[in-house]
CSV table of C-alpha atoms in Angstrom, one decimal:
chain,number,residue,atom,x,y,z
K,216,UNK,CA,85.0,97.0,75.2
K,217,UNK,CA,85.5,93.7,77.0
K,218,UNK,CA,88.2,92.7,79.4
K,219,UNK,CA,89.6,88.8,79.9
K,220,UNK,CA,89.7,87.5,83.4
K,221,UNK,CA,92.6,85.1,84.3
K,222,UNK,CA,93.7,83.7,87.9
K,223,UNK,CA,96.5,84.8,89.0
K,224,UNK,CA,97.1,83.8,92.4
K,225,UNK,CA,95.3,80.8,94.2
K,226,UNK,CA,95.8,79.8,97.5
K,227,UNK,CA,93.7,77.5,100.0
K,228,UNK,CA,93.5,79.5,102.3
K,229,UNK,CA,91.2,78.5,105.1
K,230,UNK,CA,90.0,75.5,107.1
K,231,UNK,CA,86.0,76.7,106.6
K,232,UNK,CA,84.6,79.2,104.1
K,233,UNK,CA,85.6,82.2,104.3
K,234,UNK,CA,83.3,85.5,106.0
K,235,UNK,CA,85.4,88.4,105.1
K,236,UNK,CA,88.1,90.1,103.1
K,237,UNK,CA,89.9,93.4,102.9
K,238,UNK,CA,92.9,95.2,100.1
K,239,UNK,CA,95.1,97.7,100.5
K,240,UNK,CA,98.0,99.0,98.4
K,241,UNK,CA,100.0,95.3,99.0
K,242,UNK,CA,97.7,93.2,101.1
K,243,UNK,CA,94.9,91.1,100.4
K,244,UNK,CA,93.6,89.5,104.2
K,245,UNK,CA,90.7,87.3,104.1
K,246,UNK,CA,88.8,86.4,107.6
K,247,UNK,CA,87.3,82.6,108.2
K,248,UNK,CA,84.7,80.5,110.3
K,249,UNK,CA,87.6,79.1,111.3
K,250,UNK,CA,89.0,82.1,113.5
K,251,UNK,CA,92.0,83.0,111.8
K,252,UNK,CA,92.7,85.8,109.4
K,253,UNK,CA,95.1,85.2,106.5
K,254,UNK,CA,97.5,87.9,105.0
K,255,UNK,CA,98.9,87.2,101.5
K,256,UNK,CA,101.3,90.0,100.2
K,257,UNK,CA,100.2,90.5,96.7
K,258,UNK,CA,103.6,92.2,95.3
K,259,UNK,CA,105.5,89.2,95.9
K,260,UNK,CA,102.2,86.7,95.3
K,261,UNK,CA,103.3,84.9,98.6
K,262,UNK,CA,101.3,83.8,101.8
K,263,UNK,CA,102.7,86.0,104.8
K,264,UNK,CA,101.1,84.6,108.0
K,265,UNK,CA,97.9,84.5,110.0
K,266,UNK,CA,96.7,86.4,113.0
K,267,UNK,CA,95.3,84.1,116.2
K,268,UNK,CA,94.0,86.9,117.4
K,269,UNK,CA,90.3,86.4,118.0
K,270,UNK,CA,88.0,83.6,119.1
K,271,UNK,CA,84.9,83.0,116.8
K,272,UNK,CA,83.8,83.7,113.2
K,273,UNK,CA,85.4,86.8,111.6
K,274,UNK,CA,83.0,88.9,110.4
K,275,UNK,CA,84.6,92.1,109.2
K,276,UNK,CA,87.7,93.2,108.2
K,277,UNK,CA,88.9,97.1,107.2
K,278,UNK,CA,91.9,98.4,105.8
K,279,UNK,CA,92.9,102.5,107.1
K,280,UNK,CA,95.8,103.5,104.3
K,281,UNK,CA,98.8,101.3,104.3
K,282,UNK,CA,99.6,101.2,108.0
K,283,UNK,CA,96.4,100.0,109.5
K,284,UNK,CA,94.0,97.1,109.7
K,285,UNK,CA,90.8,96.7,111.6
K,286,UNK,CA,89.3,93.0,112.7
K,287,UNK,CA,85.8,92.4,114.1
K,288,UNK,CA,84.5,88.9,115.0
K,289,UNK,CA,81.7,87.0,117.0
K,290,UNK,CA,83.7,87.2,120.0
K,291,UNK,CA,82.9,90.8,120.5
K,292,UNK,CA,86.3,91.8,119.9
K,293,UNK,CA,87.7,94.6,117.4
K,294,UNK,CA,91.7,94.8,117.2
K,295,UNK,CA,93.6,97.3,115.8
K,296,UNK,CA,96.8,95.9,113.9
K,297,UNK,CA,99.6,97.6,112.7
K,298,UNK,CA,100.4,96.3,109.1
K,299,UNK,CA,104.5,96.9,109.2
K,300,UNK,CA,104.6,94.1,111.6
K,301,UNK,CA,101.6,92.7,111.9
K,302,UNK,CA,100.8,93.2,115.6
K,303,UNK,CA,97.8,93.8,117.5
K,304,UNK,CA,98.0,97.2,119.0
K,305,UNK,CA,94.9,97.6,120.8
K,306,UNK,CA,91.8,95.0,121.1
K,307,UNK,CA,88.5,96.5,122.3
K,308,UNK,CA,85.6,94.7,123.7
K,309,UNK,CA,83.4,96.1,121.3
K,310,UNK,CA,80.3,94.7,121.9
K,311,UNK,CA,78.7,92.2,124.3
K,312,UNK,CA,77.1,89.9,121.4
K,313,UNK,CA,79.3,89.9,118.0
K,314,UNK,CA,80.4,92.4,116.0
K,315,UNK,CA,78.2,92.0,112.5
K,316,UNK,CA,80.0,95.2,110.7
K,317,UNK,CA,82.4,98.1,111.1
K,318,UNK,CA,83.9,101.1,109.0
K,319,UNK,CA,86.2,103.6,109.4
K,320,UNK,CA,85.8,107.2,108.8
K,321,UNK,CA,87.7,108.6,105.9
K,322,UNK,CA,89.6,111.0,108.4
K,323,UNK,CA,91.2,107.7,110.2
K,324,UNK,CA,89.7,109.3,113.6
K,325,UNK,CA,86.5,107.5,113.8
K,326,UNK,CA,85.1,104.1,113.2
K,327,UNK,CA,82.2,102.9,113.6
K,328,UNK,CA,80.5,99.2,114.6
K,329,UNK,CA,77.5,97.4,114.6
K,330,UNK,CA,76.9,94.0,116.8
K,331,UNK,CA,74.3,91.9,117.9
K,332,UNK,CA,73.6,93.6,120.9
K,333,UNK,CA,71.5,95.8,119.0
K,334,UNK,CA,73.8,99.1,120.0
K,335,UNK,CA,75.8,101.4,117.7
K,336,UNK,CA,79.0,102.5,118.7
K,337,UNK,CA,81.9,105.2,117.8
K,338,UNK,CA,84.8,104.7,118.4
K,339,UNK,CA,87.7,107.6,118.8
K,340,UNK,CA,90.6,106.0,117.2
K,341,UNK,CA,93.4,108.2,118.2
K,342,UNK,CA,92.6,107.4,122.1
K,343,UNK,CA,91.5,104.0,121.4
K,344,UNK,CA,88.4,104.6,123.4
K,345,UNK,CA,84.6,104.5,123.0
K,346,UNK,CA,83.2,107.7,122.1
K,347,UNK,CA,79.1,107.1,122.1
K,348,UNK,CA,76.7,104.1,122.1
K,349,UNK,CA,73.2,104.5,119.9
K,350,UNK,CA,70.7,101.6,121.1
K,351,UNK,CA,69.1,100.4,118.3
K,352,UNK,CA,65.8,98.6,117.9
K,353,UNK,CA,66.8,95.3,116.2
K,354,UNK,CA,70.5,94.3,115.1
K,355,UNK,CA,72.1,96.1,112.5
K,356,UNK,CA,74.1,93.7,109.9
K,357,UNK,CA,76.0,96.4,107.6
K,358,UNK,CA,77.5,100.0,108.6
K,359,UNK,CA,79.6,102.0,106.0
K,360,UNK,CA,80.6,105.6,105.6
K,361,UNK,CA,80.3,107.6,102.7
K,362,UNK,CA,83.7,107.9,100.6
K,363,UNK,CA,83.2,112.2,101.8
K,364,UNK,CA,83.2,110.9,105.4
K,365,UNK,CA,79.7,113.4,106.0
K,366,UNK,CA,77.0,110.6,106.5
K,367,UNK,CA,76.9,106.8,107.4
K,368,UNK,CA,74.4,104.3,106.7
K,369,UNK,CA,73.0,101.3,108.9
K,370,UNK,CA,71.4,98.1,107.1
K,371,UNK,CA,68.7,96.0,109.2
K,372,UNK,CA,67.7,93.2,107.1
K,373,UNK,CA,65.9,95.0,104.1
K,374,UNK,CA,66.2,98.8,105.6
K,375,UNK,CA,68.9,101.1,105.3
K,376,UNK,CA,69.0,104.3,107.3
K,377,UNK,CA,70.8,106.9,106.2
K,378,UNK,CA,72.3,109.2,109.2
K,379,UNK,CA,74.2,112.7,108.7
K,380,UNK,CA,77.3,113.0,110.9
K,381,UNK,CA,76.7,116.3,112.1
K,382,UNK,CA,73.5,115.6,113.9
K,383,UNK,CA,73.9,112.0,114.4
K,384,UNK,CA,70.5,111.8,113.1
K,385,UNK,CA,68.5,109.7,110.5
K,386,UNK,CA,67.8,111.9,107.5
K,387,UNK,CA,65.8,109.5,105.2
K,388,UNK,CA,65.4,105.6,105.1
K,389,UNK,CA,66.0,102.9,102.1
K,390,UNK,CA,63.3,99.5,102.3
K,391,UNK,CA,64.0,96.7,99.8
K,392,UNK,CA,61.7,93.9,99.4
K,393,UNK,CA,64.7,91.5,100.1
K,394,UNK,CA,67.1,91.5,102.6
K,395,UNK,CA,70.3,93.3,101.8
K,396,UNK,CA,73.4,91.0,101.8
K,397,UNK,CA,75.8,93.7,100.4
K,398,UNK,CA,75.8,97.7,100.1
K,399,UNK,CA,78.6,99.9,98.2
K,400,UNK,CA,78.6,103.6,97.9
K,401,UNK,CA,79.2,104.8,94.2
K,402,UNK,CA,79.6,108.7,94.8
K,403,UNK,CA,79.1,110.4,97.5
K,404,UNK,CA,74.9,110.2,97.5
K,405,UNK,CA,74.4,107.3,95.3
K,406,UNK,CA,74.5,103.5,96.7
K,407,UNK,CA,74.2,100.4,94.7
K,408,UNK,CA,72.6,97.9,97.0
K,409,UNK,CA,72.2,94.0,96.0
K,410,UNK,CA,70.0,91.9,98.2
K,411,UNK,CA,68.9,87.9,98.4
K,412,UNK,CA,67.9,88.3,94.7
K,413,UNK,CA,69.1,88.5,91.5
K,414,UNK,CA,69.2,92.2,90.9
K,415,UNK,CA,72.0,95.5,91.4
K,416,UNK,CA,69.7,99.0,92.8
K,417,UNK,CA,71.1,102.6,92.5
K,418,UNK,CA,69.5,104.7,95.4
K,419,UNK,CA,69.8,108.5,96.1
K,420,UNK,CA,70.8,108.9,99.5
K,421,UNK,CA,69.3,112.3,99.1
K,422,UNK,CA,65.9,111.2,97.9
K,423,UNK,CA,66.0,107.3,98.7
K,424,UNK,CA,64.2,107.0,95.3
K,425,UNK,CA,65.9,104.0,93.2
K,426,UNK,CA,67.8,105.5,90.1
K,427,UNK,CA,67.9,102.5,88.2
K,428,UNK,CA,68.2,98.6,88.5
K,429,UNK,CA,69.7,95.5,86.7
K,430,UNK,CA,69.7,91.8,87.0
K,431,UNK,CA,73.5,90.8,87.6
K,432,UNK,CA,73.1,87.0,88.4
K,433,UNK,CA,71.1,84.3,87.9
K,434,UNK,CA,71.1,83.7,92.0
K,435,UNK,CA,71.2,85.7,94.8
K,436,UNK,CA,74.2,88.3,95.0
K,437,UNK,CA,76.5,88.0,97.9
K,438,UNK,CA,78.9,90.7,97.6
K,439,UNK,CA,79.7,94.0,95.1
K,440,UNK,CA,82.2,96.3,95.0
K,441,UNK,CA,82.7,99.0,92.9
K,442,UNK,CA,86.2,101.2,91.8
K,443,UNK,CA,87.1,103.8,89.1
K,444,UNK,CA,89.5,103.6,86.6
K,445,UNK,CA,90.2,105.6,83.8
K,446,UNK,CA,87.5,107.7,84.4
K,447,UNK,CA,85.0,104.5,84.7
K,448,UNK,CA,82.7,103.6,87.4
K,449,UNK,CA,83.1,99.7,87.5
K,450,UNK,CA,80.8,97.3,89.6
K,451,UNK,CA,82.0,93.9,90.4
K,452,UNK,CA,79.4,91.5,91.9
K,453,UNK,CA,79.7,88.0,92.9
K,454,UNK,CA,76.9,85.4,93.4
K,455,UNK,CA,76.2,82.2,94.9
K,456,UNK,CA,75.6,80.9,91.1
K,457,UNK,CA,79.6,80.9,91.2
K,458,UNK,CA,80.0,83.2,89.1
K,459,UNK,CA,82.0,87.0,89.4
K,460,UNK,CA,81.2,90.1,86.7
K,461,UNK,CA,82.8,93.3,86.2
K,462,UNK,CA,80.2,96.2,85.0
K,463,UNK,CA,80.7,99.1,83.1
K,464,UNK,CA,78.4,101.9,84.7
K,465,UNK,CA,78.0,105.1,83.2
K,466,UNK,CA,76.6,107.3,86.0
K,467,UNK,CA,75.0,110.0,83.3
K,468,UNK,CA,73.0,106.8,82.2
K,469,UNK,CA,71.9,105.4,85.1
K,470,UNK,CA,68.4,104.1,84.1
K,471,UNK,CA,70.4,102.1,81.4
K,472,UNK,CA,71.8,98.5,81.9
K,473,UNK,CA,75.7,98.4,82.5
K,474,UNK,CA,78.0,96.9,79.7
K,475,UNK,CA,78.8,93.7,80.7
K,476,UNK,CA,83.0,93.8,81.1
K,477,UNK,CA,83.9,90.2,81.8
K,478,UNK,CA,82.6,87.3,83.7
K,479,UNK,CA,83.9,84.2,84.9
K,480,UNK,CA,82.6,81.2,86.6
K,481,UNK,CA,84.7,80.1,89.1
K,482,UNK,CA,82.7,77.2,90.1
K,483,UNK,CA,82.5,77.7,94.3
K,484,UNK,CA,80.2,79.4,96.3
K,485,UNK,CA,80.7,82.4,97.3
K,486,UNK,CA,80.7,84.4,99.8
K,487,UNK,CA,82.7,87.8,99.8
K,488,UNK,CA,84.5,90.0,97.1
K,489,UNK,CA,87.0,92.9,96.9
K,490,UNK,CA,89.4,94.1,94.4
K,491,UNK,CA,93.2,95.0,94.7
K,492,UNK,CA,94.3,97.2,92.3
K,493,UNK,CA,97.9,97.2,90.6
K,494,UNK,CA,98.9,100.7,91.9
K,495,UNK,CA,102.0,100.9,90.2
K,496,UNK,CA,100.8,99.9,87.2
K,497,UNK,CA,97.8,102.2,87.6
K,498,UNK,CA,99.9,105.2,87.8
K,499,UNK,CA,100.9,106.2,84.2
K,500,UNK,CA,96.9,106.1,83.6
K,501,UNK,CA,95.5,108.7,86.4
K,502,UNK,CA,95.7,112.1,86.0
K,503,UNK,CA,98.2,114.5,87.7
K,504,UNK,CA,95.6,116.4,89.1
K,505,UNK,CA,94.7,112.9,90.3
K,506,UNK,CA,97.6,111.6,91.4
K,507,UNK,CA,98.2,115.3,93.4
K,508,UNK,CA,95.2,114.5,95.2
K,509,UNK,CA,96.1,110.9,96.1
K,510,UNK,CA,99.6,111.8,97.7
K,511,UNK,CA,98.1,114.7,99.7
K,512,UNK,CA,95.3,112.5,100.8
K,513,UNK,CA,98.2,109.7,101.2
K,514,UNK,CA,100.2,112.8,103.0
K,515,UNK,CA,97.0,113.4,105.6
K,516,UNK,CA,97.0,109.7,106.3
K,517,UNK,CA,100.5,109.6,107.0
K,518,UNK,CA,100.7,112.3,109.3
K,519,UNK,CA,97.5,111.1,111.2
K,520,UNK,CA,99.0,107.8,111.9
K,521,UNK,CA,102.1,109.5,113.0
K,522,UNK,CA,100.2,111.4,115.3
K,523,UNK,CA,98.0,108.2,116.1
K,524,UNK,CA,101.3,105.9,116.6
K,525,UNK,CA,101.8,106.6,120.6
K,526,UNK,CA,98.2,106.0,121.3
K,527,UNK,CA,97.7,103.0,119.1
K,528,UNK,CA,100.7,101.0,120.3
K,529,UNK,CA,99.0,101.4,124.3
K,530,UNK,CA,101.2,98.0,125.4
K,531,UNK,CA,99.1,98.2,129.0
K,532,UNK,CA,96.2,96.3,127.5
K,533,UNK,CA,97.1,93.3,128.3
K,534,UNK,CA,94.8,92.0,125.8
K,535,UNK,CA,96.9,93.2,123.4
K,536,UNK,CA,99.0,90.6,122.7
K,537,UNK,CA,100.9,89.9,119.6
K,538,UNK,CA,99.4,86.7,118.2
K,539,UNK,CA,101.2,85.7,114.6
K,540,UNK,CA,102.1,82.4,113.0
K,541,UNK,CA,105.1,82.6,111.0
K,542,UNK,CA,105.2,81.2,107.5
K,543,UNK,CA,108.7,79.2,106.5
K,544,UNK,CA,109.2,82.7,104.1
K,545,UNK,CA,109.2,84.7,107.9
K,546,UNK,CA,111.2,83.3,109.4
K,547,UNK,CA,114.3,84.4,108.7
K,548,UNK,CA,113.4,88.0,108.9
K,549,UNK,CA,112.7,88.1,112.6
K,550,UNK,CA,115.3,87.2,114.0
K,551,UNK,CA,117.0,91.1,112.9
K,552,UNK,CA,113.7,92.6,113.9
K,553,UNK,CA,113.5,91.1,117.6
K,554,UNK,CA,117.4,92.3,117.6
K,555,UNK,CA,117.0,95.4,116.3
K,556,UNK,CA,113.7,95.8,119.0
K,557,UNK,CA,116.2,94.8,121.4
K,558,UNK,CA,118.6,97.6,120.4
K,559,UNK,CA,115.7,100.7,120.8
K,560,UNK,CA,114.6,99.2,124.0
K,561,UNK,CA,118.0,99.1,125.8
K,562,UNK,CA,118.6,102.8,124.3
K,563,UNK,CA,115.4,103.8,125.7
């Protein structure tokens, strides 16, 4: 089996390289050195703005469903954006250094950050708030939660602790000779971490032993990301040698070297990966049992961010402003939405 890898939507986006990206079921947005983050809608293939939002570097960006998108950056600032209209609902001062990672709990009620003020932080989504603050002994680069929401990891240049939710509490701890640049969970207790080298580890979170390891790349491995589709664990990895490959893993055979999918060179250096997935064209492949699970799970998200919406929109930060260039496309819409904003506040 082998797939062919074409490009089908190219777009210079940024003024400087770029330091993050982030999908969801229509967006791709990609964060920059140069401060902005773009949004390109990937139905239509199109280029749909930028948020001015934050000053400095962004350095992590995080989808929540379709209705939500987190931004961190070096200016110690995370904002909550709503993705209907692309406006900042609530910016936080996060941390008093930058903000190096951050990832929201499968539930949509927590997230959690990491910064170079050496703290870790929860926050409680639904007030907007900070919930607790765990000092840390050096600065923490990567956070993630587990896809079952029930433990987190933290990444400190070549260590990764692994932490249960319950107790807060490390319960075992990953070293790696070299420093970690990227780390995905697979299942719910098995990571696939790639570091400053050539090679892709499998680690039980359980036992922190290494399940089995390949060499990806010919240079060090900058990003990986990982999705399942028709049953498939695939790994995609991307290197500084220029090159991005998509991996075939078969978890029963985990020792074994993944078939090699596709590859292509694309001749830049870079820096950050993710995958959007066709979802309509994905349908007819799932399951039903599948596809039940997705809409309840869509279902839960819908109603938390219903419940979330009053909240979320808090208009008396007056940090909060809504910060948007329009593209030429735009701008035609808004004038019916600033009318039709007009209308609810006068009946309000």
């Amino acid at each position: 089996q082998s797939w062919t890898v074409v490009p089908d939507f190219t777009h210079h986006a940024h003024s400087a390289s770029l330091s993050a990206v982030a999908v969801n079921n229509r967006y791709v947005v990609t964060g920059s050195r140069d401060e902005t983050i773009q949004i390109y809608d990937m139905k239509k293939k199109i280029e749909h703005g930028a948020l001015l939002q934050h000053n400095g570097t962004i350095t992590c960006l995080e989808f929540y469903g379709t209705a939500h998108l987190l931004s961190g950056a070096e200016d110690g600032l995370i904002c909550i954006w709503n993705t209907k209209r692309w406006e900042c609902l609530k910016s936080i001062k996060a941390h008093k250094g930058h903000v190096t990672s951050l990832s929201i709990h499968p539930s949509g009620k927590l997230a959690l950050s990491v910064g170079t003020d050496k703290t870790l932080r929860t926050w409680n989504l639904v007030e907007g708030r900070s919930a607790f603050i765990k000092n840390l002994k050096q600065n923490a680069h990567i956070i993630k939660w587990s896809p079952d929401g029930e433990r987190f990891v933290t990444v400190i240049t070549n260590k990764v602790d692994i932490y249960k939710l319950d107790t807060a509490s490390i319960t075992g701890t990953i070293i790696t000779e070299k420093r970690i640049s990227s780390l995905r969970f697979i299942t719910d207790s098995i990571l696939a971490i790639a570091g400053d080298d050539e090679i892709i580890r499998f680690y039980s979170c359980d036992s922190q032993k290494c399940l089995g390891e390949f060499k990806a790349h010919e240079n060090r491995i900058k990003d990986i990301y990982s999705f399942e589709r028709e049953r498939q664990h695939i790994i995609v990895t991307a290197s500084s040698d220029g090159y991005i490959k998509m991996w075939n893993l078969d978890l029963n055979k985990i020792k074994d070297v993944p078939s090699l999918l596709c590859e292509v060179n694309t001749k830049a250096r870079l820096t950050c990966l993710a995958v959007w997935l066709d979802q309509a064209s994905e349908t007819k492949e799932i399951s039903d049992k599948a596809a039940t699970s997705a809409q309840a799970n869509e279902d839960e998200k819908s109603s938390i961010a219903r419940k979330n919406k009053v909240c979320w929109t808090d208009k008396s930060d007056k940090t909060a402003k809504r910060k948007r260039k329009i593209t030429p496309e735009k701008q035609k819409l808004e004038a019916p939405l600033q009318k039709k904003k007009k209308k609810r506040n006068s009946s309000a």
